[in-house]
Short mmCIF file of C-alpha atoms and ligand atoms in Angstrom, two decimals:
data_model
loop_
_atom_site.label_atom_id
_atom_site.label_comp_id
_atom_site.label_asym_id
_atom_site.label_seq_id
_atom_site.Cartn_x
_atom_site.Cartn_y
_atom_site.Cartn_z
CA UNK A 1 2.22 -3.05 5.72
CA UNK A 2 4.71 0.02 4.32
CA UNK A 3 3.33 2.77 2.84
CA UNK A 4 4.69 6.31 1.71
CA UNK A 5 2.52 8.98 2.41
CA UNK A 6 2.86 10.44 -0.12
CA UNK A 7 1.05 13.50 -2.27
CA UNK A 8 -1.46 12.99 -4.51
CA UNK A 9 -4.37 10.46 -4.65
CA UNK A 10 -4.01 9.53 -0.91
CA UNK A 11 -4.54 13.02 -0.07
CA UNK A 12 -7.49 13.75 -2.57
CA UNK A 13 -9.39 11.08 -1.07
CA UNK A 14 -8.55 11.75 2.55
CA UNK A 15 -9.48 15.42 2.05
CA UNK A 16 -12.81 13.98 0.23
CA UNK A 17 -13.71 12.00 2.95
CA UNK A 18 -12.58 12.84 6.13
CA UNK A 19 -16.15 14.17 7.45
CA UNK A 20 -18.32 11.23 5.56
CA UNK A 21 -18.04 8.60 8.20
CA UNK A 22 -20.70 6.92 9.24
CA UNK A 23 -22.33 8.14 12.96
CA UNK A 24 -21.54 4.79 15.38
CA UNK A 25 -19.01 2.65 16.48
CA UNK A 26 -19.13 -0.32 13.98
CA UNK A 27 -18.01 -2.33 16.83
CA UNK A 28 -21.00 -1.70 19.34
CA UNK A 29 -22.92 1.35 17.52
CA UNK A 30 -21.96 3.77 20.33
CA UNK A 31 -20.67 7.31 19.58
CA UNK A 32 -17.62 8.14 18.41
CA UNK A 33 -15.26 10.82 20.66
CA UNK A 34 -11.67 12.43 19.97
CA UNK A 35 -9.00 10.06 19.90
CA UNK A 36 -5.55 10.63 21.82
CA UNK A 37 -4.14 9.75 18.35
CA UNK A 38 -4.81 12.60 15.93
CA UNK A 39 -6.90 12.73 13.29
CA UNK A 40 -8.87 9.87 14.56
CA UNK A 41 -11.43 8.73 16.80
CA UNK A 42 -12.36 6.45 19.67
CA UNK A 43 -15.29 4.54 20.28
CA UNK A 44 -16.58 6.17 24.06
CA UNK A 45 -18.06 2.86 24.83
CA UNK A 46 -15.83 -0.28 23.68
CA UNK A 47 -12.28 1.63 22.30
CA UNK A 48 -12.27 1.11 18.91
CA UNK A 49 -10.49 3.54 16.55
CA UNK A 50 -11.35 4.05 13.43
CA UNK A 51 -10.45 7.29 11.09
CA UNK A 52 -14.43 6.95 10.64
CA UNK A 53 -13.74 8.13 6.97
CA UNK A 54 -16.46 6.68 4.25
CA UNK A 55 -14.71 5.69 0.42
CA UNK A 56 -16.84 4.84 -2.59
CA UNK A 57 -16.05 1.90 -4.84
CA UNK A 58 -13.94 4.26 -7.15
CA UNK A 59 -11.78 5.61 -4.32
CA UNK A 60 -11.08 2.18 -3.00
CA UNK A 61 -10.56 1.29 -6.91
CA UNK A 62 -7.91 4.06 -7.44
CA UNK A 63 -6.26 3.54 -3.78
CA UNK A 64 -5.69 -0.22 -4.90
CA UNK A 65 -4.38 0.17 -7.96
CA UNK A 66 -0.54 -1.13 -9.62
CA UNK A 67 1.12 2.06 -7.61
CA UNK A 68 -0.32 0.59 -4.04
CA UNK A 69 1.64 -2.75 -4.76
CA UNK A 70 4.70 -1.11 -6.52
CA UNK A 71 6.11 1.24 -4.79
CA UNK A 72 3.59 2.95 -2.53
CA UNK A 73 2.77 0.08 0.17
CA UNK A 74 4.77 -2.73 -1.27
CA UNK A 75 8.44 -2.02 -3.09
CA UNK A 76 7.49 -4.30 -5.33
CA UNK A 77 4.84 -7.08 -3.71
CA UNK A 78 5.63 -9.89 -6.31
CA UNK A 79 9.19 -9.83 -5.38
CA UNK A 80 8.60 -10.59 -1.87
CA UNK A 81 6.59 -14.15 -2.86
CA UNK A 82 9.03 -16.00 -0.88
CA UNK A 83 8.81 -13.87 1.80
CA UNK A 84 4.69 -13.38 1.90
CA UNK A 85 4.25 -17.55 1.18
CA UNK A 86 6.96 -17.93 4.46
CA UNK A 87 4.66 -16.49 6.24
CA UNK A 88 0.83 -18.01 4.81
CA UNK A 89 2.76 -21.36 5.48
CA UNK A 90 3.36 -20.56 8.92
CA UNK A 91 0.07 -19.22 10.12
CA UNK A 92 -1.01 -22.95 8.13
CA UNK A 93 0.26 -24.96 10.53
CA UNK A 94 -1.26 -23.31 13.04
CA UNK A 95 -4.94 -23.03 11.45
CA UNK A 96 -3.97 -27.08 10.72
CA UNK A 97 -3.38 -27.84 14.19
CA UNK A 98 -6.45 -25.68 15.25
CA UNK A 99 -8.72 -26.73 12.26
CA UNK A 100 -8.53 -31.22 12.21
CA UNK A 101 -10.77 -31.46 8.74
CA UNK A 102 -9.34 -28.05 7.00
CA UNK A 103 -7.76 -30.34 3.89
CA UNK A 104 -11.87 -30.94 3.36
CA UNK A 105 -12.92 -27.35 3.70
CA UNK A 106 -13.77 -25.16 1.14
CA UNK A 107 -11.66 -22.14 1.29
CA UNK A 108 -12.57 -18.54 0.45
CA UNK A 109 -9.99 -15.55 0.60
CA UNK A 110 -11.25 -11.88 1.19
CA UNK A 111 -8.39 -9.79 -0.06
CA UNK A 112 -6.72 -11.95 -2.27
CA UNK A 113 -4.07 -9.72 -3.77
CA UNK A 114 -1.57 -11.64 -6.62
CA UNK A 115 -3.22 -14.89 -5.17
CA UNK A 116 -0.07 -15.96 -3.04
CA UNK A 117 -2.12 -17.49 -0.36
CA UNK A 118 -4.42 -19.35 -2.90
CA UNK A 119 -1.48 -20.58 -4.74
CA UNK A 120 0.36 -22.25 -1.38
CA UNK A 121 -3.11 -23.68 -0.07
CA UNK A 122 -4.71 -24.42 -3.13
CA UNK A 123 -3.31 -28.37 -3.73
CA UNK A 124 -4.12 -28.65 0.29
CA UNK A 125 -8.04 -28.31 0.74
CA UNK A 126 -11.20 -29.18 -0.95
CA UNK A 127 -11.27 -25.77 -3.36
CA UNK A 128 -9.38 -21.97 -2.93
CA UNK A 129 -10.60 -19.19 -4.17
CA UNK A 130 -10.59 -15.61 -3.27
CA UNK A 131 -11.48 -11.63 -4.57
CA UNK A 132 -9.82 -8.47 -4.76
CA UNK A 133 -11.11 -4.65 -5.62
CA UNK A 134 -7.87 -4.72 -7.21
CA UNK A 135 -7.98 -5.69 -11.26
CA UNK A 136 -4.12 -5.58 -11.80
CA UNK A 137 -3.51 -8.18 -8.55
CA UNK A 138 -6.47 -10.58 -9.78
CA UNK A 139 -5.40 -11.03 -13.04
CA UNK A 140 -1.82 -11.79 -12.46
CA UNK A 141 -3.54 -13.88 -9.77
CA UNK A 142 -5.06 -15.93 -12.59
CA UNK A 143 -2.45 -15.29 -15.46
CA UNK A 144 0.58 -16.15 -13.40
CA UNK A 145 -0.56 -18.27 -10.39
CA UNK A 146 -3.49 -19.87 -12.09
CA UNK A 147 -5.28 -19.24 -9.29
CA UNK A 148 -9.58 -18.65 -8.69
CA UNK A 149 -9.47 -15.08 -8.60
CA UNK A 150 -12.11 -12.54 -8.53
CA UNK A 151 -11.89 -8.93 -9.28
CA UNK A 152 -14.42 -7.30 -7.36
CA UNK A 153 -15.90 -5.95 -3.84
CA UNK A 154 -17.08 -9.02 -2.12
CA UNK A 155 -19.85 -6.92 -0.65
CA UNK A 156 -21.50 -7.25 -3.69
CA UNK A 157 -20.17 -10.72 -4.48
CA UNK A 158 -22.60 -14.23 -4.57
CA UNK A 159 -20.05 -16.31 -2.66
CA UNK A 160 -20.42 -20.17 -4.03
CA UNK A 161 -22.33 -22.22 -0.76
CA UNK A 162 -20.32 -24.82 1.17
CA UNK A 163 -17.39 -22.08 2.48
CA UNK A 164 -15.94 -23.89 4.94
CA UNK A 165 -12.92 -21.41 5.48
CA UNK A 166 -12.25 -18.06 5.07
CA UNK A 167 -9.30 -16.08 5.46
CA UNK A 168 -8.65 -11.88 5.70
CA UNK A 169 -4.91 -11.74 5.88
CA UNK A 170 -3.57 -7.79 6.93
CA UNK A 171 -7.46 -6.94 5.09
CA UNK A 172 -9.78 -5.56 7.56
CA UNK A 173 -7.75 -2.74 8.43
CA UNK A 174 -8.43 -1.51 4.84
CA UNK A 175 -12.30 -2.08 4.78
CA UNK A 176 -14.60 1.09 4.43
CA UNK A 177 -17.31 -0.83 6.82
CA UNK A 178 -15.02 -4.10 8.25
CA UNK A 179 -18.88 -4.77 10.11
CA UNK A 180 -20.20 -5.53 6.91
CA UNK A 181 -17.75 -7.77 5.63
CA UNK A 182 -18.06 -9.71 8.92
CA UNK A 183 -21.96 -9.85 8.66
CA UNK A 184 -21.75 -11.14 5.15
CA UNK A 185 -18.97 -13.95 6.05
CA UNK A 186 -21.20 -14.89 9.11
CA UNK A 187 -23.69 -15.85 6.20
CA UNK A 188 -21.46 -17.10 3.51
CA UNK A 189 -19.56 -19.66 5.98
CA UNK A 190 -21.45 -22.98 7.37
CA UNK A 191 -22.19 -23.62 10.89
CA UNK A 192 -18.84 -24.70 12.30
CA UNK A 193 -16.63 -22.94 9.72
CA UNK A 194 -14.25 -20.61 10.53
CA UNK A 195 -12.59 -17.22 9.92
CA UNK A 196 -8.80 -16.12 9.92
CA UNK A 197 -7.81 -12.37 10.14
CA UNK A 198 -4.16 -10.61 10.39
CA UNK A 199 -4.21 -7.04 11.42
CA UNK A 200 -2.40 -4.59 13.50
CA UNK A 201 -3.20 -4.43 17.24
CA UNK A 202 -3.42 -1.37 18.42
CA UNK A 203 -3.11 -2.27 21.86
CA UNK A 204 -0.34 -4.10 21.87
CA UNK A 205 3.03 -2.18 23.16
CA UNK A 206 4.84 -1.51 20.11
CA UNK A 207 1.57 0.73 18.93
CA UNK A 208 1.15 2.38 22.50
CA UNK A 209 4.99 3.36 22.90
CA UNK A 210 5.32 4.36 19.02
CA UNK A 211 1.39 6.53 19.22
CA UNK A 212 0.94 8.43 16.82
CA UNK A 213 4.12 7.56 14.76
CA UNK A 214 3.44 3.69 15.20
CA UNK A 215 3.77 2.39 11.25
CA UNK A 216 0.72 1.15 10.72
CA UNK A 217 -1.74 4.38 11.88
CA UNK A 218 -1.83 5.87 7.74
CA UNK A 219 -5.44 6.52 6.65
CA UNK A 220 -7.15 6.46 4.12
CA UNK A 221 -5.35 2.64 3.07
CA UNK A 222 -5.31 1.80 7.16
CA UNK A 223 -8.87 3.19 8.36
CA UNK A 224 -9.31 1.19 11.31
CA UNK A 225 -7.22 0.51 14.20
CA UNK A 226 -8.59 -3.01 15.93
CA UNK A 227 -7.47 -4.60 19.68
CA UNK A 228 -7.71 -7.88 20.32
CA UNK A 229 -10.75 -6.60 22.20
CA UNK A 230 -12.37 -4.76 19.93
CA UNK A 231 -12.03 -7.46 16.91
CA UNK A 232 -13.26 -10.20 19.15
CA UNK A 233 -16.45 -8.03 20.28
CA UNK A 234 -16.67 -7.76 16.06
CA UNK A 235 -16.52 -11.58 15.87
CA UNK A 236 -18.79 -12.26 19.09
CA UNK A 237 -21.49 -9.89 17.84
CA UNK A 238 -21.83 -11.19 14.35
CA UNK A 239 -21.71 -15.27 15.52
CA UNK A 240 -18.25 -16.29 16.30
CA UNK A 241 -16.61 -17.43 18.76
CA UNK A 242 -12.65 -16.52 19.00
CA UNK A 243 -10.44 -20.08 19.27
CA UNK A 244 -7.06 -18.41 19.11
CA UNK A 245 -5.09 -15.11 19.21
CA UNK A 246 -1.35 -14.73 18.87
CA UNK A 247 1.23 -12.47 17.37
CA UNK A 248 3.28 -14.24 15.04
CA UNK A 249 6.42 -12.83 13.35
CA UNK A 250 6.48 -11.32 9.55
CA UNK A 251 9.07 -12.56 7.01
CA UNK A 252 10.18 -9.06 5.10
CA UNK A 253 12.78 -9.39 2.51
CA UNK A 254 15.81 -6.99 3.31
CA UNK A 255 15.84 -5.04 0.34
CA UNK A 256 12.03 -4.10 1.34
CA UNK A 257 13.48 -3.14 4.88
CA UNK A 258 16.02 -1.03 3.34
CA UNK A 259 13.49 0.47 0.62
CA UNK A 260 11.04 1.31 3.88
CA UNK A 261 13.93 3.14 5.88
CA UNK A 262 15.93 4.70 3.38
CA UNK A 263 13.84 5.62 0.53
CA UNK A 264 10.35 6.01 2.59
CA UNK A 265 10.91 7.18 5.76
CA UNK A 266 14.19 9.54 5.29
CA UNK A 267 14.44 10.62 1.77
CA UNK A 268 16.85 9.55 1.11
CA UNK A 269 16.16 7.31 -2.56
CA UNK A 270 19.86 7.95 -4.10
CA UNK A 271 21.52 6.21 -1.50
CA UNK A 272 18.57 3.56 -2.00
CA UNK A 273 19.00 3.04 -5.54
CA UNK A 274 23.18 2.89 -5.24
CA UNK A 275 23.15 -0.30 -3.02
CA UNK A 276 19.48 -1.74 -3.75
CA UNK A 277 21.42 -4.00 -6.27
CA UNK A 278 23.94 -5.59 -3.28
CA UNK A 279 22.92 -9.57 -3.56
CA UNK A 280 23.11 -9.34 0.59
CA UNK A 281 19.81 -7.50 0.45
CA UNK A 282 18.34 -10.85 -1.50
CA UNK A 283 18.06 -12.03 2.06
CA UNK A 284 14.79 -12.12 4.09
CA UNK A 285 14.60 -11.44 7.47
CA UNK A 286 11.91 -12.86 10.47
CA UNK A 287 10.79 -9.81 12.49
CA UNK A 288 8.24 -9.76 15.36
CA UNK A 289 7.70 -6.65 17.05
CA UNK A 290 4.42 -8.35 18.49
CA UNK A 291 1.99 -5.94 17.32
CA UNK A 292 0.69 -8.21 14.33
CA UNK A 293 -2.43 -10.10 15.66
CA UNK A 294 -3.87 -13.56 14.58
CA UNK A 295 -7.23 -14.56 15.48
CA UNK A 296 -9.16 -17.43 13.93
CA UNK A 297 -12.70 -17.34 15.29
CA UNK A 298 -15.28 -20.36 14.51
CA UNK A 299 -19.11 -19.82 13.60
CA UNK A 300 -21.41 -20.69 16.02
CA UNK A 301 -23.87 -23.48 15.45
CA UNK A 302 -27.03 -21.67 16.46
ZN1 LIG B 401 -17.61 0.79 20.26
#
């Protein structure tokens, strides 16, 4: 959920594709207007924000590549496994308490990344598996975690039948057309099976006191900015019905934190590479600034 805006193939492909959005809200297919926030724009109907920008395959390809997770949004994302599978088993007991039968389902992940989810739910339900755009993440997804990984865009992907599950964990946000991920899901998933997503909410007061400077507004990896209102409507209109919503806390390792503040955000990378090395900094530290929501929706029958 860090990222470093930084020069170079962030800015190519924001420049590129800044005025190719689509022409509706993907939430209710109402016109877009300016946004308070700059650089974006705000559904006139239902409040959604979006940056409305449109990225092919090969822009989402080179966004996503071994920089995003080394460095550019992650310090170093398979270094914070302890951290990342603190918090999948976490938002597990929940979606265990919520979900009776889930040890039978058949789970799918959207977003898979290294495969850290896979790996800690795998031995717990009836089959994992998950897909990534992102080749480097998949394979040591398979390589390292022996996990059923997928490189690919799961627009485009024949999902197995009998998905009983699926998850999106901090994924929509990231989605050229989130609406058509959603659609597809609503098809892939049997009557009665469910859907998890993580995102920012943009409505929650950490983003409304922080505006434009709250840390996750950074297009073109963040293009859309959901509420718990405007993702439910999302849900609601493509066949599911929202069972829960709450904003759960993030376990960040501290030498993340301290990569984030010192290297990312003021400059200053000297002072960041002196004391990255201090074994305090092994620690990880539980944050919740309550503007991280969970909602687990559940397909409708009919
Ligand atoms: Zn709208």
């Amino acid at each position: 959920m860090i990222t470093l805006d930084r020069p170079g193939v962030e800015t190519t492909i924001r420049e590129a594709a800044l005025d190719a959005g689509s022409d509706g809200c993907l939430v209710c297919s109402s016109a877009y207007g300016p946004s308070k926030l700059p650089g974006l724009k705000c559904c006139t109907e239902c409040g959604f924000i979006t940056a409305d920008m449109a990225l092919s395959d090969d822009e989402l390809s080179a966004l996503y590549g071994e920089d995003y997770f080394h460095g550019n949004e992650y310090r170093n994302y398979v270094s914070e496994e302890v951290s990342l599978k603190d918090n999948f088993r976490r938002r597990l007991r929940t979606l265990h308490e919520l979900i009776p039968d889930l040890r039978e389902r058949r789970v799918f992940e959207i977003g898979c990344a290294y495969g850290f989810f896979l790996d800690e739910v795998k031995g717990d339900v009836a089959a994992a598996s998950g897909i990534d755009i992102s080749a480097d993440a998949t394979r040591y997804a398979r390589d390292v975690k022996h996990v059923d990984a997928i490189t690919g865009n799961y627009s485009d992907y024949v999902t197995p039948p009998g998905i009983g599950f699926v998850a999106m964990w901090d994924t929509i946000e990231h989605l050229p057309r989130p609406d058509l991920f959603i659609e597809k899901a609503a098809q892939d998933i049997d009557k009665g099976g469910y859907i998890a997503v993580t995102t920012g909410d943009i409505a929650s007061l950490n983003a409304r006191m922080r505006g434009k400077h709250w840390r996750m507004i950074h297009p073109p990896t963040h293009l859309h900015y959901f509420s718990v209102d405007t993702l439910s409507k999302l849900l609601d209109r493509h066949g599911f019905d929202v069972v829960h919503v709450s904003h759960p806390g993030n376990a960040r390792d501290l030498r993340s934190i301290l990569h984030f503040v010192l290297d990312l955000r003021l400059g200053w990378g000297g002072l960041y590479r002196r004391i990255a090395g201090w074994r305090i900094f092994n620690m990880s530290l539980s944050m919740n600034l309550f503007d991280i929501m969970f909602i687990v929706a559940r397909r409708r029958d009919t």
